Short mmCIF file of C-alpha atoms in Angstrom, two decimals:
data_model
loop_
_atom_site.label_atom_id
_atom_site.label_comp_id
_atom_site.label_asym_id
_atom_site.label_seq_id
_atom_site.Cartn_x
_atom_site.Cartn_y
_atom_site.Cartn_z
CA MET A 1 0.00 0.00 0.00
CA LYS A 2 1.23 3.46 -0.83
CA PHE A 3 1.13 5.31 2.44
CA ILE A 4 2.95 8.49 1.58
CA GLU A 5 2.79 9.57 -2.02
CA ALA A 6 4.26 12.58 -3.82
CA LYS A 7 3.05 13.38 -7.32
CA ASP A 8 4.91 16.01 -9.36
CA VAL A 9 5.89 17.97 -6.30
CA ASN A 10 7.66 21.24 -7.02
CA VAL A 11 8.83 23.58 -4.31
CA TYR A 12 9.84 27.21 -4.68
CA TYR A 13 11.33 29.71 -2.25
CA GLY A 14 10.41 32.92 -4.00
CA ASP A 15 11.99 32.63 -7.46
CA ASN A 16 14.24 29.84 -6.33
CA HIS A 17 13.03 26.50 -7.69
CA VAL A 18 14.34 24.05 -5.08
CA LEU A 19 12.54 20.80 -5.83
CA HIS A 20 11.73 19.59 -9.33
CA ASP A 21 8.89 17.18 -10.10
CA ILE A 22 9.37 14.82 -7.22
CA ASN A 23 7.48 11.56 -7.61
CA LEU A 24 7.88 8.96 -4.93
CA SER A 25 5.86 6.75 -2.64
CA MET A 26 6.59 5.15 0.69
CA LYS A 27 4.98 2.16 2.35
CA GLU A 28 3.72 1.80 5.87
CA ASN A 29 6.14 0.52 8.54
CA THR A 30 9.24 1.03 6.48
CA VAL A 31 12.32 3.17 6.92
CA THR A 32 13.09 5.40 3.98
CA ALA A 33 16.38 7.27 3.86
CA PHE A 34 16.96 10.49 1.92
CA ILE A 35 20.57 11.00 0.97
CA GLY A 36 22.41 13.56 -1.11
CA PRO A 37 24.89 16.41 -0.78
CA SER A 38 24.07 19.57 1.19
CA GLY A 39 21.53 21.79 -0.52
CA CYS A 40 20.10 18.98 -2.64
CA GLY A 41 16.59 19.50 -1.27
CA LYS A 42 16.29 16.39 0.87
CA SER A 43 15.52 18.30 4.07
CA THR A 44 13.15 20.61 2.24
CA PHE A 45 11.26 17.62 0.93
CA LEU A 46 11.17 16.01 4.38
CA ARG A 47 9.71 19.20 5.79
CA THR A 48 6.94 19.34 3.23
CA LEU A 49 5.63 16.10 4.73
CA ASN A 50 4.53 17.82 7.96
CA ARG A 51 4.23 21.26 6.39
CA MET A 52 7.06 22.65 8.47
CA ASN A 53 7.99 24.91 5.56
CA ASP A 54 4.73 26.82 5.98
CA TYR A 55 6.54 29.29 8.22
CA ILE A 56 8.81 30.43 5.43
CA ASP A 57 7.06 33.40 3.82
CA THR A 58 8.19 32.75 0.27
CA PHE A 59 7.51 29.00 0.32
CA ARG A 60 5.28 27.68 -2.47
CA LEU A 61 4.42 24.12 -3.43
CA THR A 62 2.72 22.70 -6.51
CA GLY A 63 1.73 19.11 -7.18
CA LYS A 64 0.15 16.68 -4.80
CA LEU A 65 1.35 15.23 -1.54
CA GLU A 66 -0.84 12.52 -0.06
CA ILE A 67 -0.67 10.72 3.22
CA ASP A 68 -3.03 7.77 3.59
CA GLY A 69 -4.91 8.99 0.53
CA LYS A 70 -5.42 12.52 1.84
CA ASN A 71 -3.89 15.57 0.19
CA ILE A 72 -2.04 17.23 3.06
CA TYR A 73 -1.92 20.57 1.31
CA GLY A 74 -5.68 20.47 0.80
CA LYS A 75 -7.80 23.39 1.99
CA LYS A 76 -9.59 21.50 4.73
CA VAL A 77 -6.46 20.11 6.32
CA LYS A 78 -5.70 21.37 9.80
CA VAL A 79 -1.98 21.64 9.99
CA GLU A 80 -1.97 21.00 13.75
CA GLU A 81 -3.77 17.68 13.25
CA LEU A 82 -1.42 16.74 10.45
CA ARG A 83 1.56 17.26 12.72
CA GLN A 84 0.09 15.05 15.39
CA GLU A 85 0.05 12.32 12.76
CA VAL A 86 3.44 13.18 11.33
CA GLY A 87 5.95 13.72 14.13
CA MET A 88 9.39 15.16 13.68
CA VAL A 89 12.82 14.75 15.26
CA PHE A 90 15.33 17.46 14.48
CA GLN A 91 19.01 17.59 13.73
CA LYS A 92 20.10 19.12 16.99
CA PRO A 93 18.40 17.87 20.16
CA ASN A 94 15.95 20.61 21.06
CA PRO A 95 14.32 19.78 24.39
CA PHE A 96 12.25 22.52 25.97
CA PRO A 97 13.86 24.18 28.99
CA LYS A 98 11.35 22.32 31.16
CA THR A 99 11.55 19.11 33.17
CA ILE A 100 11.99 15.73 31.51
CA PHE A 101 8.41 14.87 32.38
CA GLU A 102 7.02 18.13 31.04
CA ASN A 103 8.87 17.67 27.78
CA VAL A 104 7.20 14.35 27.09
CA ALA A 105 3.82 15.48 28.40
CA TYR A 106 3.82 18.65 26.31
CA GLY A 107 2.21 17.17 23.22
CA LEU A 108 -0.61 15.68 25.26
CA LYS A 109 -1.19 18.82 27.26
CA ILE A 110 -1.53 21.03 24.21
CA GLN A 111 -4.19 18.66 22.97
CA GLY A 112 -6.10 19.62 26.09
CA ASN A 113 -5.53 16.36 27.87
CA LYS A 114 -5.91 16.81 31.63
CA ASP A 115 -6.09 13.19 32.78
CA LYS A 116 -3.08 12.93 35.08
CA ASP A 117 -2.91 9.14 35.21
CA PHE A 118 -3.20 8.88 31.46
CA ILE A 119 -0.43 11.41 30.93
CA GLU A 120 1.87 9.72 33.43
CA GLU A 121 1.28 6.36 31.83
CA ARG A 122 1.92 7.71 28.34
CA VAL A 123 5.08 9.51 29.45
CA GLU A 124 6.45 6.31 30.97
CA LYS A 125 5.56 4.28 27.91
CA SER A 126 7.13 6.77 25.52
CA LEU A 127 10.32 6.95 27.55
CA LYS A 128 10.49 3.16 27.58
CA GLN A 129 9.96 3.04 23.82
CA SER A 130 12.80 5.46 23.31
CA ALA A 131 15.04 3.41 25.63
CA LEU A 132 15.49 6.28 28.04
CA TRP A 133 13.28 5.23 30.94
CA GLY A 134 16.01 3.36 32.85
CA GLU A 135 18.27 6.40 32.78
CA VAL A 136 15.74 9.02 33.80
CA LYS A 137 13.04 7.31 35.85
CA ASP A 138 14.44 8.69 39.11
CA LYS A 139 14.84 12.23 37.88
CA LEU A 140 11.75 12.91 35.81
CA HIS A 141 11.41 16.30 37.41
CA ASN A 142 14.93 17.45 36.68
CA SER A 143 15.56 19.82 33.81
CA ALA A 144 15.80 18.18 30.42
CA LEU A 145 18.85 20.34 29.78
CA SER A 146 20.76 18.36 32.41
CA LEU A 147 20.79 15.31 30.10
CA SER A 148 23.62 14.49 27.71
CA GLY A 149 23.22 15.20 23.99
CA GLY A 150 22.37 11.60 23.17
CA GLN A 151 19.87 11.40 26.00
CA GLN A 152 18.32 14.68 24.92
CA GLN A 153 17.81 13.33 21.44
CA ARG A 154 16.15 10.19 22.78
CA LEU A 155 14.00 12.46 24.93
CA CYS A 156 12.98 14.34 21.79
CA ILE A 157 12.04 11.02 20.21
CA ALA A 158 10.03 10.08 23.31
CA ARG A 159 8.31 13.45 23.15
CA THR A 160 7.35 12.79 19.55
CA LEU A 161 6.14 9.26 20.32
CA ALA A 162 3.93 10.47 23.16
CA VAL A 163 1.61 12.15 20.65
CA LYS A 164 1.18 8.77 18.87
CA PRO A 165 2.04 9.75 15.33
CA THR A 166 1.94 7.20 12.52
CA ILE A 167 4.87 8.73 10.67
CA ILE A 168 8.11 10.02 12.17
CA LEU A 169 10.32 12.35 10.19
CA MET A 170 13.93 12.53 11.25
CA ASP A 171 16.19 15.28 9.99
CA GLU A 172 19.74 13.98 10.49
CA PRO A 173 18.87 12.90 14.03
CA ALA A 174 22.33 11.60 14.87
CA SER A 175 24.57 14.10 13.15
CA ALA A 176 25.23 16.05 16.34
CA LEU A 177 25.90 12.96 18.45
CA ASP A 178 28.87 10.78 19.36
CA PRO A 179 29.21 7.24 17.91
CA ILE A 180 27.76 5.46 20.95
CA SER A 181 24.69 7.70 21.07
CA THR A 182 24.36 7.32 17.31
CA ALA A 183 24.34 3.54 17.63
CA LYS A 184 21.59 3.80 20.24
CA ILE A 185 19.48 6.00 18.01
CA GLU A 186 19.95 3.64 15.07
CA GLU A 187 18.95 0.67 17.19
CA LEU A 188 15.91 2.58 18.29
CA ILE A 189 14.93 3.36 14.71
CA SER A 190 15.01 -0.34 13.82
CA GLU A 191 12.73 -1.08 16.77
CA LEU A 192 10.31 1.72 16.00
CA LYS A 193 9.88 0.49 12.45
CA ALA A 194 7.48 -2.18 13.66
CA SER A 195 4.90 0.43 14.64
CA TYR A 196 5.83 3.57 12.70
CA THR A 197 6.66 4.69 9.23
CA ILE A 198 10.00 6.45 9.37
CA VAL A 199 11.54 8.88 6.93
CA ILE A 200 15.08 9.88 7.73
CA VAL A 201 17.42 12.40 6.16
CA THR A 202 21.04 11.54 6.64
CA HIS A 203 24.45 12.66 5.53
CA ASN A 204 25.92 9.40 6.63
CA MET A 205 25.70 6.81 3.87
CA GLN A 206 26.67 3.91 6.10
CA GLN A 207 23.82 4.92 8.33
CA ALA A 208 21.38 4.91 5.43
CA ALA A 209 22.68 1.48 4.40
CA ARG A 210 22.37 0.11 7.93
CA ILE A 211 18.90 1.22 8.88
CA SER A 212 16.75 1.88 5.83
CA ASP A 213 14.65 -0.32 3.60
CA ARG A 214 14.57 2.09 0.74
CA THR A 215 16.81 4.97 -0.17
CA ALA A 216 16.17 8.07 -2.24
CA PHE A 217 19.10 9.99 -3.69
CA PHE A 218 18.54 13.69 -4.25
CA TYR A 219 20.81 15.95 -6.23
CA LEU A 220 20.30 19.64 -7.08
CA GLY A 221 16.60 19.49 -6.30
CA ASN A 222 15.95 16.38 -8.35
CA LEU A 223 15.13 12.90 -7.19
CA ILE A 224 17.83 11.00 -9.07
CA GLU A 225 17.20 7.47 -7.93
CA TYR A 226 14.83 5.74 -5.55
CA ASP A 227 15.03 2.04 -4.87
CA LYS A 228 15.59 -0.66 -2.30
CA THR A 229 18.55 0.31 -0.14
CA THR A 230 20.50 -2.80 -1.10
CA GLU A 231 20.00 -1.97 -4.78
CA ILE A 232 21.10 1.64 -4.37
CA PHE A 233 24.25 0.68 -2.55
CA THR A 234 25.26 -2.41 -4.50
CA ASN A 235 23.84 -1.81 -7.92
CA PRO A 236 23.00 1.85 -8.55
CA LYS A 237 21.40 2.45 -11.93
CA ASN A 238 22.42 6.07 -12.22
CA LYS A 239 25.98 7.27 -12.68
CA GLN A 240 25.49 10.22 -10.30
CA THR A 241 24.20 7.94 -7.56
CA GLU A 242 27.19 5.72 -7.99
CA ASN A 243 29.57 8.66 -7.86
CA TYR A 244 27.94 9.93 -4.69
CA ILE A 245 27.81 6.68 -2.75
CA THR A 246 31.35 5.80 -3.68
CA GLY A 247 32.43 9.15 -2.31
CA ARG A 248 33.56 10.74 -5.55
CA PHE A 249 31.67 13.92 -4.63
CA GLY A 250 29.47 15.25 -1.88
CA MET B 1 55.99 43.97 22.85
CA LYS B 2 52.78 45.87 22.42
CA LYS B 3 52.59 48.70 19.99
CA PRO B 4 52.33 52.16 21.57
CA PHE B 5 49.02 52.76 19.81
CA GLU B 6 47.54 49.60 21.34
CA ARG B 7 48.66 50.77 24.75
CA PHE B 8 47.14 54.17 24.20
CA ILE B 9 43.79 52.63 23.28
CA GLU B 10 43.92 50.23 26.19
CA GLY B 11 44.73 53.03 28.59
CA GLY B 12 41.88 55.12 27.20
CA LEU B 13 39.41 52.31 27.65
CA ALA B 14 40.56 51.60 31.18
CA LEU B 15 40.32 55.31 32.00
CA SER B 16 36.72 55.59 30.84
CA GLY B 17 35.89 52.55 32.93
CA VAL B 18 37.52 54.08 35.98
CA VAL B 19 35.73 57.41 35.45
CA THR B 20 32.33 55.69 35.54
CA ILE B 21 33.19 53.82 38.70
CA LEU B 22 34.61 56.93 40.35
CA THR B 23 31.48 58.91 39.50
CA THR B 24 29.32 56.26 41.09
CA LEU B 25 31.53 56.14 44.16
CA ALA B 26 31.47 59.93 44.42
CA ILE B 27 27.67 59.94 44.28
CA ILE B 28 27.47 57.31 46.97
CA TRP B 29 29.96 59.28 49.07
CA VAL B 30 27.97 62.48 48.83
CA LEU B 31 24.73 60.68 49.61
CA LEU B 32 26.24 58.93 52.60
CA SER B 33 28.04 61.91 54.09
CA GLU B 34 25.12 64.32 53.72
CA SER B 35 22.55 61.87 54.99
CA TRP B 36 24.91 61.05 57.85
CA GLY B 37 24.35 64.63 58.99
CA PHE B 38 20.63 64.10 58.67
CA PHE B 39 20.58 60.90 60.66
CA ARG B 40 22.53 62.54 63.49
CA GLU B 41 19.57 64.80 64.04
CA VAL B 42 16.74 62.43 63.17
CA SER B 43 16.75 58.87 64.44
CA ILE B 44 16.58 56.17 61.78
CA VAL B 45 13.66 54.60 63.65
CA SER B 46 11.47 57.67 63.38
CA PHE B 47 12.62 58.13 59.79
CA LEU B 48 11.31 54.68 58.95
CA THR B 49 8.20 54.66 61.12
CA ASP B 50 6.82 58.20 61.36
CA THR B 51 3.77 58.54 59.17
CA GLU B 52 4.22 62.19 58.38
CA TRP B 53 6.74 63.96 56.20
CA THR B 54 6.67 67.69 56.93
CA PRO B 55 10.26 68.95 56.97
CA LEU B 56 9.25 72.30 55.52
CA PHE B 57 6.59 73.04 58.15
CA THR B 58 7.08 74.46 61.61
CA ASN B 59 5.86 71.21 63.11
CA LYS B 60 8.53 69.02 61.57
CA HIS B 61 8.12 65.29 60.94
CA TYR B 62 10.61 63.17 59.11
CA GLY B 63 8.84 59.94 58.23
CA ILE B 64 9.77 58.57 54.82
CA LEU B 65 6.65 56.36 54.67
CA PRO B 66 4.34 58.88 52.94
CA LEU B 67 6.93 59.46 50.21
CA LEU B 68 7.52 55.75 49.95
CA SER B 69 3.83 54.99 49.68
CA GLY B 70 3.49 57.65 46.98
CA THR B 71 6.37 56.10 45.08
CA VAL B 72 5.09 52.56 45.46
CA LEU B 73 1.54 53.56 44.55
CA THR B 74 2.44 55.40 41.34
CA THR B 75 4.91 52.68 40.37
CA LEU B 76 2.31 49.98 40.95
CA ILE B 77 -0.22 51.78 38.78
CA ALA B 78 2.42 52.27 36.11
CA LEU B 79 3.25 48.59 36.22
CA LEU B 80 -0.39 47.51 35.99
CA THR B 81 -0.71 49.70 32.92
CA ALA B 82 2.54 48.75 31.24
CA LEU B 83 2.72 45.04 31.93
CA PRO B 84 -0.28 43.77 29.94
CA PHE B 85 0.40 46.07 27.00
CA GLY B 86 4.15 45.61 27.04
CA ILE B 87 3.99 41.82 27.11
CA THR B 88 1.23 41.60 24.52
CA ILE B 89 3.09 43.90 22.17
CA SER B 90 6.31 41.95 22.58
CA VAL B 91 4.64 38.60 21.94
CA TYR B 92 2.84 40.01 18.93
CA LEU B 93 6.00 41.51 17.48
CA SER B 94 8.15 38.46 18.04
CA GLU B 95 5.70 35.67 17.25
CA TYR B 96 3.04 37.03 14.96
CA ALA B 97 4.03 40.22 13.17
CA PRO B 98 5.39 39.97 9.63
CA LYS B 99 9.07 40.80 9.46
CA LYS B 100 8.59 44.07 7.60
CA PHE B 101 5.99 45.32 10.01
CA ARG B 102 8.21 44.50 12.95
CA GLN B 103 11.16 46.24 11.42
CA SER B 104 9.22 49.45 10.98
CA ILE B 105 7.23 49.38 14.21
CA LYS B 106 10.13 48.72 16.55
CA PRO B 107 12.01 51.96 15.86
CA ALA B 108 8.68 53.78 16.18
CA LEU B 109 8.14 52.16 19.55
CA GLU B 110 11.58 53.20 20.64
CA THR B 111 10.92 56.77 19.52
CA LEU B 112 8.06 56.82 21.99
CA ALA B 113 10.67 56.24 24.67
CA ALA B 114 12.50 59.34 23.48
CA VAL B 115 9.64 61.77 24.18
CA PRO B 116 10.77 64.14 26.97
CA THR B 117 9.20 63.18 30.26
CA VAL B 118 7.99 66.72 30.88
CA VAL B 119 5.73 66.28 27.87
CA TYR B 120 4.33 63.15 29.40
CA GLY B 121 3.78 65.08 32.63
CA PHE B 122 1.64 67.72 30.98
CA PHE B 123 -0.13 65.05 28.96
CA ALA B 124 -1.11 63.44 32.27
CA LEU B 125 -2.23 66.71 33.82
CA THR B 126 -4.10 68.25 30.89
CA VAL B 127 -5.44 65.22 29.00
CA VAL B 128 -5.55 62.10 31.13
CA THR B 129 -6.73 63.67 34.39
CA PRO B 130 -9.72 65.55 32.85
CA PHE B 131 -10.63 62.39 30.94
CA LEU B 132 -10.51 60.25 34.08
CA GLN B 133 -12.42 62.90 36.04
CA SER B 134 -15.30 62.55 33.61
CA PHE B 135 -16.10 59.12 35.04
CA ILE B 136 -14.23 58.78 38.32
CA PRO B 137 -15.90 60.86 41.02
CA GLY B 138 -13.68 62.40 43.65
CA LEU B 139 -10.56 62.40 41.52
CA SER B 140 -8.39 65.33 42.51
CA THR B 141 -6.71 67.50 39.90
CA PHE B 142 -3.43 66.12 41.08
CA ASN B 143 -3.65 62.38 41.63
CA ALA B 144 -1.59 59.20 41.67
CA LEU B 145 -3.79 57.42 39.15
CA SER B 146 -3.25 59.63 36.17
CA ALA B 147 0.46 60.05 36.86
CA GLY B 148 0.82 56.29 37.26
CA ILE B 149 -1.04 55.51 34.04
CA VAL B 150 1.03 57.95 32.03
CA MET B 151 4.21 56.63 33.57
CA GLY B 152 3.00 53.18 32.53
CA ILE B 153 2.51 54.37 28.96
CA MET B 154 6.00 55.79 29.15
CA ILE B 155 7.60 52.48 30.11
CA ILE B 156 5.57 50.34 27.67
CA PRO B 157 8.21 50.78 24.93
CA LEU B 158 10.97 49.76 27.31
CA ILE B 159 9.20 46.60 28.44
CA ALA B 160 7.92 45.74 24.97
CA SER B 161 11.25 46.23 23.28
CA MET B 162 13.35 44.41 25.85
CA SER B 163 10.88 41.54 26.21
CA GLU B 164 10.79 41.22 22.46
CA ASP B 165 14.56 40.86 22.42
CA ALA B 166 14.28 38.15 25.07
CA LEU B 167 11.56 36.33 23.13
CA ARG B 168 13.47 36.48 19.90
CA ALA B 169 16.56 35.12 21.61
CA VAL B 170 14.67 31.87 22.21
CA PRO B 171 16.10 29.47 19.61
CA LYS B 172 13.97 28.78 16.57
CA SER B 173 14.47 25.07 17.20
CA LEU B 174 12.22 25.25 20.27
CA ARG B 175 9.41 26.76 18.24
CA GLU B 176 9.87 24.11 15.59
CA ALA B 177 9.75 21.38 18.23
CA SER B 178 6.47 22.77 19.47
CA TYR B 179 4.93 23.23 16.02
CA GLY B 180 6.17 19.77 15.11
CA MET B 181 4.00 18.27 17.81
CA GLY B 182 0.90 19.99 16.56
CA ALA B 183 0.92 23.10 18.70
CA THR B 184 -0.73 26.25 17.41
CA ARG B 185 1.09 29.56 17.23
CA PHE B 186 -0.67 30.69 20.38
CA GLN B 187 0.29 27.56 22.33
CA THR B 188 3.85 27.79 21.10
CA ALA B 189 4.08 31.45 22.08
CA PHE B 190 2.65 31.11 25.57
CA LYS B 191 3.68 27.60 26.58
CA VAL B 192 7.16 27.44 25.13
CA VAL B 193 8.55 30.80 24.06
CA VAL B 194 7.33 33.01 26.92
CA PRO B 195 8.39 30.56 29.66
CA ALA B 196 11.76 30.08 27.97
CA ALA B 197 12.24 33.84 27.87
CA SER B 198 10.73 34.44 31.31
CA SER B 199 13.88 35.60 33.05
CA GLY B 200 14.57 38.07 30.23
CA ILE B 201 11.02 39.33 30.48
CA ILE B 202 11.34 39.70 34.24
CA VAL B 203 14.52 41.71 33.75
CA SER B 204 12.67 44.07 31.41
CA VAL B 205 9.89 44.45 33.96
CA ILE B 206 12.33 45.17 36.78
CA LEU B 207 14.12 47.78 34.70
CA GLY B 208 10.69 49.22 33.94
CA ILE B 209 9.99 49.39 37.67
CA SER B 210 13.34 51.06 38.30
CA ARG B 211 12.51 53.56 35.63
CA ALA B 212 9.10 54.27 37.18
CA ILE B 213 10.56 54.65 40.67
CA GLY B 214 13.20 57.04 39.44
CA GLU B 215 10.82 58.98 37.22
CA THR B 216 10.48 62.57 38.35
CA MET B 217 8.78 64.97 35.96
CA VAL B 218 5.52 63.11 35.44
CA VAL B 219 4.87 62.64 39.13
CA ALA B 220 6.07 66.11 40.05
CA ILE B 221 3.66 67.64 37.56
CA ALA B 222 0.64 65.38 37.72
CA ALA B 223 0.62 63.60 41.07
CA GLY B 224 0.71 66.69 43.23
CA GLN B 225 3.24 67.53 45.92
CA GLN B 226 1.49 66.47 49.04
CA PRO B 227 3.16 63.70 50.99
CA THR B 228 0.19 61.62 52.08
CA LEU B 229 0.28 58.14 53.50
CA THR B 230 -2.40 56.63 51.32
CA LEU B 231 -3.02 53.87 48.83
CA ASP B 232 -6.03 55.58 47.28
CA PRO B 233 -5.07 56.31 43.66
CA ARG B 234 -7.52 59.24 43.50
CA ASP B 235 -5.54 61.25 46.03
CA ALA B 236 -2.68 63.59 45.46
CA VAL B 237 0.61 62.07 46.56
CA GLU B 238 4.26 62.92 46.50
CA THR B 239 7.00 60.56 45.50
CA ILE B 240 10.59 60.59 46.72
CA THR B 241 11.81 62.06 43.46
CA ALA B 242 9.12 64.72 43.36
CA TYR B 243 10.05 65.77 46.87
CA ILE B 244 13.70 66.11 45.93
CA VAL B 245 12.76 68.37 43.03
CA GLN B 246 10.44 70.42 45.17
CA VAL B 247 13.10 71.08 47.78
CA SER B 248 15.93 71.58 45.34
CA LEU B 249 13.95 74.23 43.50
CA GLY B 250 12.93 76.04 46.69
CA ASP B 251 15.01 78.40 48.78
CA VAL B 252 16.27 75.95 51.32
CA GLN B 253 19.45 76.99 53.03
CA HIS B 254 22.53 74.95 52.26
CA GLY B 255 23.54 72.75 55.17
CA SER B 256 20.22 73.07 56.98
CA ILE B 257 18.25 70.04 58.08
CA GLU B 258 15.73 70.69 55.30
CA TYR B 259 18.58 70.59 52.84
CA LYS B 260 19.82 67.31 54.27
CA THR B 261 16.43 65.67 53.85
CA ILE B 262 17.14 65.67 50.12
CA PHE B 263 19.99 63.30 50.70
CA ALA B 264 18.10 61.12 53.14
CA ALA B 265 15.35 60.77 50.54
CA GLY B 266 17.94 60.27 47.85
CA ILE B 267 19.68 57.46 49.65
CA SER B 268 16.37 55.68 50.25
CA LEU B 269 15.71 55.88 46.54
CA PHE B 270 19.20 54.72 45.75
CA VAL B 271 18.93 51.67 47.99
CA PHE B 272 15.57 50.86 46.45
CA THR B 273 16.68 50.97 42.82
CA PHE B 274 20.03 49.40 43.63
CA ILE B 275 18.31 46.31 44.99
CA LEU B 276 16.09 46.09 41.93
CA ASN B 277 18.94 46.48 39.49
CA HIS B 278 20.90 43.89 41.36
CA ILE B 279 18.04 41.41 41.09
CA SER B 280 17.74 42.10 37.38
CA TYR B 281 21.47 41.63 36.91
CA ARG B 282 21.37 38.27 38.67
CA LEU B 283 18.42 37.13 36.59
CA LYS B 284 20.08 38.22 33.40
CA LYS B 285 23.15 36.18 34.23
CA LYS B 286 21.08 33.12 34.94
CA TYR B 287 19.20 33.63 31.70
CA GLN B 288 22.33 33.95 29.62
CA GLU B 289 23.61 30.64 30.92
CA GLN B 290 20.54 28.81 29.81
CA TYR B 291 21.31 28.60 26.12
CA GLU B 292 25.05 28.91 26.08
#
């Protein structure tokens, strides 16, 4: 089943045409990696999936972007509801300067949820899912900023999970972390795949090869090649893809 | 070896630093020595507890409380006026306003802060007071309410502008995190950005308070010059600063006890604002650490 589908998507920032006729579809419960050199449009495309680009004044999109059969740029779409379905983890850990508990509970509270037991239960579950519970269960009411970078990033993942999205977008989630924290995040992604559809932008090709089912290679605003990850890395059809993954540029 | 020019510049910079510190020390010295003379004649207990302030009358009383209550009352009114507007404006400018609008409105806001305070004083006396009198019975011509409100209007730009700086210093990534979880602009502004900038906002409010406490012209013109121990905003009051002006402009003999009251009042004011500025400095330091 095609869960996320882009049809002839073009994106402009003012006069700048940054994405050209992107056509691609992603299945449920898979990990899709976007790779490509800086400025190739992979992050921009990722951010169209939860309409995070809406805050850029000059942003304009043509074409169709559907999630579960619904055009997410349609007139009736409430962007807040969309983002509860499509969660996002950012490049640099960005916990709120609140307690660990409050960080995870935030998404529920803004939905107007006041049931204390429910919130506590969901916070615990989310922290367990993101493999952080053991490290923080005794200091839930300490500031989130007291955690290490890797812990903060797992907290941000827990925070996203607490809202129960179906899709999680990750924008280079491990690029600011050390190797051990990176390994933990990658392990986590493989576990989350069972219940979520994950789209991840990464600069690290080994990472893409390790964790994703399918890989899309972007270059200069074009989708050059999109295939099974094993195909892309062992048998790329396009010369540019081959040059990029073998490290000849990028 | 340093170049002579470098040394010259360094020396110049150090000198200007020293001049500022020396000026401050000199002011403190004058305040202390002159009020020392005052406190030799008037006990500090009666200064702090007497409920009347009549140094210029034959029946002399030296209780700072009426001046203090006048100062606190007008400052409180100013704060109640400035706080809601200042914060709302800052949130609007930082979270909602289009970039172009913000860029043109902010200098305009700061111009408002450049209007001479004497103009504000007459605005209070000739516009605000008659307007308030039209629906508040028993409002004297000189009253704390109108002076306080106008002082509030005067410090709105300060609070709005400084709070806006604090709000905008909150990293964009925090807003994105909030939006990314389905928060609206309003929720993001008030549940994430404002709390994250809270210490910066508090600093702006404290500086606003300091400004209101130290403000002289508006209260001297519009609040009256009657030291009254009251918390009724309809009454005429006198603030510490207004008293200092009143006495300085009169024909008080140099070295007399009346003359020394200026310094006693001045040192009370100094202690007051010093404490506030100190608190704001501490908060600012704490706030800077948060994102660095």
